[in-house]
Amino acid sequence: MRILLTGSSGWLGRFLAPMLRARGDTVIGLDVAPGADTDVIGSVADRALIDRLFAEHGIEAVVHGGALHKPDIARYPAQAFIDVNVTGTLNLLEAAAKAGHDRFVFTSTTSLMISTTIRNELADHAVWLDENSGPLEPRNIYGVTKLAAEQLCRLARLENGLNCIVLRTSRFFPEDDDTHRDLSGENMKANELLHRRLTVEDAARAHMVALDHAPEIGFGSFIVSAPTPFDRQECDELKRDAATVIARYFPDAPALYAAKGWELPRSIGRVYDAALAGKLLGFRCETDFGTVLDALRQEKPLPFAHDPNYVSPKEVSGVG
């Protein structure tokens, strides 16, 4: 397939583009910043550019990963999020429908499922989140625009028959958390693989699977996250004493963590359940918390990327 990949210079794009090419797809990368996998510099908000790309490159499918993200809230006005995340998605959907495409994959985020109440962990239990969770009340402009874009994908299926898969990915950024600094970045990422993270490699693989399955699904929204070992019935205890629950599943985790100078989470406030992606897409992340413990046992490199100095290419190039 001739695939238009937006956000090709970004963290996901730099992993996804080579994977697609390795299996025989032709990838046309679009990004506002230059990169090894970017063929065209420009914005998805530029409708004339999108139309020209479709005409000149014979685009057959779209993977739309380009967006302004949560850290960008401090740098860009709300209108920029509307222009890129909403109008840009609409531009691509309309161009894809006009071209008669049979598949469109949209990179969304679990962040849009997190209300202020969930974010502040006010409940006396861990909140179990799956595709039926709601009502959805995004807490910032990033979540609001991603939810709006998801709804545009749904309408594209209903009104134009465009097969769309929405992937609500949990965390896979390489840098440190921009709000929490209690633990080291590696310690936090390892902990999050229990309930709210995946590797960028798994995120890329999920997009390829979604691309392949879109025609048989029609429309679907899926959480994509490392498989949690926990059960919904453990939500009360996870909030009260997560370390005890973790030790039941992984008896040597406390000792392995202690040797590393890490801390297990004392309390877990939310859990992402990615079971539906396994059931309908046949996708399961290859890396999970158990993989981390295996690396610690064998004194091997950690199975996830961590780069506290990572900066988005658009900020490096100053074209954001």
Coordinates of C-alpha atoms in Angstrom, one line a residue:
M1 CA 0.0 0.0 0.0
R2 CA 1.0 3.6 -0.5
I3 CA 0.4 5.0 3.0
L4 CA 0.4 8.6 4.1
L5 CA 1.9 8.7 7.6
T6 CA 1.4 12.0 9.4
G7 CA 3.7 12.8 12.3
S8 CA 6.5 10.9 10.5
S9 CA 9.3 12.8 12.3
G10 CA 7.8 12.2 15.7
W11 CA 8.5 9.5 18.3
L12 CA 5.9 7.1 16.9
G13 CA 6.6 7.9 13.3
R14 CA 10.3 7.1 13.5
F15 CA 9.5 3.6 14.6
L16 CA 6.4 3.0 12.5
A17 CA 7.7 4.2 9.1
P18 CA 10.6 1.6 9.0
M19 CA 8.3 -1.2 10.1
L20 CA 5.8 -0.4 7.3
R21 CA 8.5 -0.2 4.7
A22 CA 10.1 -3.4 6.0
R23 CA 6.9 -5.3 5.2
G24 CA 6.7 -3.8 1.7
D25 CA 4.5 -0.7 2.1
T26 CA 5.4 2.6 0.5
V27 CA 5.4 5.3 3.1
I28 CA 5.0 9.0 2.4
G29 CA 5.8 10.9 5.6
L30 CA 4.3 14.2 6.4
D31 CA 5.4 16.4 9.3
V32 CA 5.9 20.0 10.2
A33 CA 9.5 19.2 11.1
P34 CA 12.2 17.4 9.0
G35 CA 13.1 13.9 9.8
A36 CA 14.6 10.7 8.3
D37 CA 11.2 9.4 7.4
T38 CA 9.6 12.6 6.3
D39 CA 9.2 13.3 2.7
V40 CA 7.0 16.4 2.8
I41 CA 7.2 19.3 5.3
G42 CA 3.8 20.8 6.1
S43 CA 0.8 20.7 8.3
V44 CA -2.3 18.5 8.1
A45 CA -4.2 21.8 8.7
D46 CA -3.3 22.8 5.1
R47 CA -6.1 21.4 3.0
A48 CA -4.5 22.4 -0.3
L49 CA -1.3 20.5 0.7
I50 CA -3.3 17.4 1.7
D51 CA -5.2 17.4 -1.6
R52 CA -1.9 17.8 -3.5
L53 CA -0.3 14.9 -1.6
F54 CA -3.1 12.6 -2.4
A55 CA -3.1 13.5 -6.1
E56 CA 0.7 13.4 -6.5
H57 CA 1.5 10.3 -4.5
G58 CA -1.5 8.1 -5.2
I59 CA -2.2 7.6 -1.5
E60 CA -4.1 4.4 -0.7
A61 CA -4.4 4.6 3.1
V62 CA -3.7 7.0 6.0
V63 CA -2.1 6.5 9.4
H64 CA -2.8 9.8 11.2
G65 CA -0.3 10.1 14.0
G66 CA 0.5 13.8 13.7
A67 CA -0.9 16.0 16.5
L68 CA -0.3 18.6 19.1
H69 CA 0.1 16.8 22.5
K70 CA -0.4 17.4 26.1
P71 CA 3.0 19.1 26.8
D72 CA 2.2 21.5 23.9
I73 CA -0.5 23.1 26.0
A74 CA 2.1 25.2 27.6
R75 CA 3.5 26.3 24.2
Y76 CA 0.5 26.8 21.9
P77 CA -2.9 28.4 22.1
A78 CA -6.2 26.4 22.1
Q79 CA -6.8 27.5 18.5
A80 CA -3.7 25.7 17.3
F81 CA -5.0 22.5 18.9
I82 CA -8.3 23.0 17.0
D83 CA -6.5 23.7 13.7
V84 CA -4.2 20.7 13.9
N85 CA -6.0 18.0 15.9
V86 CA -9.6 18.7 14.6
T87 CA -9.4 20.5 11.3
G88 CA -6.3 18.5 10.3
T89 CA -8.1 15.2 10.9
L90 CA -11.2 16.4 9.0
N91 CA -9.0 17.3 6.0
L92 CA -7.4 13.8 5.9
L93 CA -10.8 12.0 6.4
E94 CA -12.4 14.0 3.6
A95 CA -9.5 13.4 1.3
A96 CA -9.4 9.7 2.1
A97 CA -13.2 9.3 1.5
K98 CA -12.9 11.2 -1.8
A99 CA -10.1 8.9 -2.9
G100 CA -12.2 5.9 -2.1
H101 CA -10.0 4.5 0.6
D102 CA -11.0 1.4 2.6
R103 CA -8.9 2.1 5.7
F104 CA -7.8 5.0 8.0
V105 CA -6.0 4.6 11.3
F106 CA -6.1 7.4 13.8
T107 CA -3.8 7.7 16.8
S108 CA -5.8 8.9 19.7
T109 CA -5.0 8.8 23.4
T110 CA -6.3 7.4 26.7
S111 CA -5.8 10.9 28.1
L112 CA -9.2 11.9 26.7
M113 CA -10.8 9.4 29.2
I114 CA -9.3 11.1 32.2
S115 CA -11.6 13.6 33.8
T116 CA -10.3 16.0 36.5
T117 CA -11.8 13.6 39.2
I118 CA -9.9 10.6 37.8
R119 CA -6.8 12.7 37.3
N120 CA -6.8 13.7 41.0
E121 CA -7.6 10.1 42.1
L122 CA -10.5 11.2 44.3
A123 CA -12.1 7.8 44.3
D124 CA -11.5 5.2 47.1
H125 CA -10.6 2.6 44.4
A126 CA -8.6 2.3 41.2
V127 CA -10.7 3.4 38.3
W128 CA -10.9 0.5 35.7
L129 CA -11.0 2.0 32.2
D130 CA -12.1 0.2 29.1
E131 CA -13.8 1.2 25.9
N132 CA -17.2 1.3 27.7
S133 CA -16.0 3.8 30.3
G134 CA -17.8 7.1 30.5
P135 CA -19.1 9.7 30.3
L136 CA -16.0 11.1 28.7
E137 CA -15.0 14.5 30.2
P138 CA -11.5 15.4 28.9
R139 CA -9.8 17.7 31.3
N140 CA -7.8 19.9 28.8
I141 CA -7.8 21.1 25.2
Y142 CA -5.7 18.2 24.1
G143 CA -8.2 15.6 25.2
V144 CA -11.1 17.7 23.9
T145 CA -9.7 17.9 20.4
K146 CA -8.7 14.2 20.3
L147 CA -12.2 13.2 21.3
A148 CA -13.6 15.5 18.6
A149 CA -11.3 13.9 16.1
E150 CA -12.5 10.5 17.1
Q151 CA -16.0 11.5 16.5
L152 CA -15.1 12.8 13.0
C153 CA -13.7 9.3 12.3
R154 CA -17.0 7.8 13.4
L155 CA -18.9 10.1 11.2
A156 CA -16.6 9.3 8.2
R157 CA -17.6 5.7 8.6
L158 CA -21.3 6.4 8.9
E159 CA -21.6 9.0 6.2
N160 CA -18.9 7.9 3.7
G161 CA -18.2 4.2 4.5
L162 CA -14.6 4.9 5.3
N163 CA -13.3 2.1 7.6
C164 CA -11.6 3.8 10.6
I165 CA -9.8 2.4 13.5
V166 CA -9.1 4.6 16.5
L167 CA -6.2 3.6 18.8
R168 CA -6.3 5.2 22.2
T169 CA -2.7 4.6 23.1
S170 CA -1.5 4.9 26.7
R171 CA 1.8 6.5 27.5
F172 CA 4.9 5.7 25.3
F173 CA 6.8 9.0 25.4
P174 CA 10.5 8.7 26.1
E175 CA 11.1 11.8 28.2
D176 CA 10.4 12.3 31.9
D177 CA 6.9 13.0 33.0
D178 CA 6.2 16.8 32.8
T179 CA 4.3 16.9 36.1
H180 CA 5.5 14.0 38.4
R181 CA 9.1 13.9 39.6
D182 CA 8.8 11.7 42.7
L183 CA 10.5 8.8 41.1
S184 CA 13.3 8.4 38.5
G185 CA 12.0 8.3 34.9
E186 CA 13.0 4.7 34.4
N187 CA 11.3 3.6 37.7
M188 CA 8.1 5.5 36.8
K189 CA 8.0 3.9 33.3
A190 CA 8.5 0.4 34.7
N191 CA 5.7 1.0 37.2
E192 CA 3.4 2.3 34.5
L193 CA 3.7 -0.8 32.5
L194 CA 1.5 -2.4 35.1
H195 CA -1.5 -0.2 34.2
R196 CA -0.9 2.7 31.9
R197 CA 2.0 2.4 29.5
L198 CA 3.3 0.6 26.4
T199 CA 6.6 0.7 24.5
V200 CA 6.8 2.8 21.3
E201 CA 7.6 -0.4 19.4
D202 CA 4.3 -2.0 20.6
A203 CA 2.5 1.2 19.6
A204 CA 3.9 1.0 16.1
R205 CA 2.9 -2.7 15.8
A206 CA -0.6 -1.9 17.0
H207 CA -0.9 0.6 14.1
M208 CA 0.1 -1.9 11.5
V209 CA -2.4 -4.5 12.9
A210 CA -5.1 -1.8 12.9
L211 CA -4.3 -0.9 9.3
D212 CA -4.7 -4.6 8.3
H213 CA -7.9 -5.2 10.2
A214 CA -9.8 -1.9 9.4
P215 CA -11.8 -3.3 6.4
E216 CA -13.2 -6.1 8.5
I217 CA -13.9 -4.0 11.6
G218 CA -15.5 -1.0 9.9
F219 CA -15.2 1.3 12.8
G220 CA -13.7 0.6 16.2
S221 CA -12.1 2.4 19.1
F222 CA -9.5 0.4 21.1
I223 CA -7.3 1.0 24.1
V224 CA -3.7 0.0 23.4
S225 CA -1.6 -0.5 26.5
A226 CA 0.6 -3.2 28.0
P227 CA -1.6 -6.0 29.4
T228 CA -2.3 -5.4 33.0
P229 CA -1.9 -8.4 35.4
F230 CA -4.7 -7.1 37.6
D231 CA -8.3 -8.0 37.8
R232 CA -11.2 -5.6 38.1
Q233 CA -12.1 -7.1 41.4
E234 CA -8.8 -5.8 42.9
C235 CA -9.5 -2.1 42.3
D236 CA -10.2 -1.4 46.0
E237 CA -6.9 -3.0 47.1
L238 CA -4.9 -1.4 44.3
K239 CA -5.9 2.0 45.6
R240 CA -5.2 1.1 49.2
D241 CA -2.1 -1.1 49.0
A242 CA -0.8 -1.7 45.4
A243 CA 2.5 -3.1 46.5
T244 CA 0.9 -6.1 48.2
V245 CA -1.2 -6.8 45.0
I246 CA 1.9 -6.6 42.8
A247 CA 3.9 -8.9 45.1
R248 CA 1.1 -11.6 44.8
Y249 CA 1.6 -11.7 41.0
F250 CA 5.4 -11.1 41.1
P251 CA 6.8 -12.4 44.4
D252 CA 10.4 -11.3 43.6
A253 CA 9.5 -7.8 42.4
P254 CA 10.2 -6.2 45.8
A255 CA 13.7 -7.6 46.0
L256 CA 14.5 -6.8 42.4
Y257 CA 13.3 -3.3 42.9
A258 CA 15.2 -2.9 46.1
A259 CA 18.4 -4.0 44.4
K260 CA 17.8 -1.4 41.7
G261 CA 17.0 1.3 44.2
W262 CA 13.5 1.6 42.8
E263 CA 10.1 1.8 44.5
L264 CA 6.9 -0.1 43.7
P265 CA 3.8 2.0 43.5
R266 CA 2.0 2.3 46.9
S267 CA -1.3 3.2 45.3
I268 CA -2.7 2.8 41.8
G269 CA -5.5 5.2 40.8
R270 CA -6.4 3.9 37.4
V271 CA -6.0 0.8 35.2
Y272 CA -6.3 0.6 31.4
D273 CA -7.8 -2.6 30.1
A274 CA -6.6 -3.4 26.6
A275 CA -8.5 -6.7 26.3
L276 CA -10.7 -5.6 23.5
A277 CA -7.8 -5.0 21.1
G278 CA -6.7 -8.6 21.8
K279 CA -10.2 -9.9 21.2
L280 CA -11.1 -8.0 18.0
L281 CA -7.8 -7.1 16.5
G282 CA -5.7 -10.0 17.8
F283 CA -3.2 -7.5 19.1
R284 CA -1.3 -7.8 22.4
C285 CA 1.7 -5.8 23.4
E286 CA 4.9 -7.8 23.5
T287 CA 6.4 -5.9 26.4
D288 CA 4.8 -5.8 29.9
F289 CA 5.8 -5.5 33.5
G290 CA 7.0 -9.1 33.6
T291 CA 9.4 -8.3 30.8
V292 CA 10.9 -5.6 32.9
L293 CA 11.4 -8.0 35.8
D294 CA 13.0 -10.5 33.4
A295 CA 15.5 -7.8 32.4
L296 CA 16.3 -7.0 36.1
R297 CA 16.8 -10.7 36.9
Q298 CA 19.2 -11.2 34.0
E299 CA 20.8 -7.8 34.4
K300 CA 19.9 -6.9 30.8
P301 CA 19.0 -3.5 29.3
L302 CA 15.5 -2.3 30.2
P303 CA 12.9 -3.2 27.5
F304 CA 11.7 0.4 27.0
A305 CA 13.2 3.6 25.8
H306 CA 14.0 6.4 28.3
D307 CA 15.5 9.7 27.2
P308 CA 15.1 12.5 29.7
N309 CA 16.6 14.9 27.1
Y310 CA 14.1 14.1 24.4
V311 CA 12.6 17.1 22.7
S312 CA 9.9 17.0 20.0
P313 CA 11.4 17.6 16.5
K314 CA 9.0 20.5 15.9
E315 CA 10.5 22.3 18.9
V316 CA 14.1 21.5 17.9
S317 CA 13.5 22.9 14.4
G318 CA 11.3 25.8 15.7
V319 CA 8.6 25.2 13.1
G320 CA 5.8 24.3 15.5

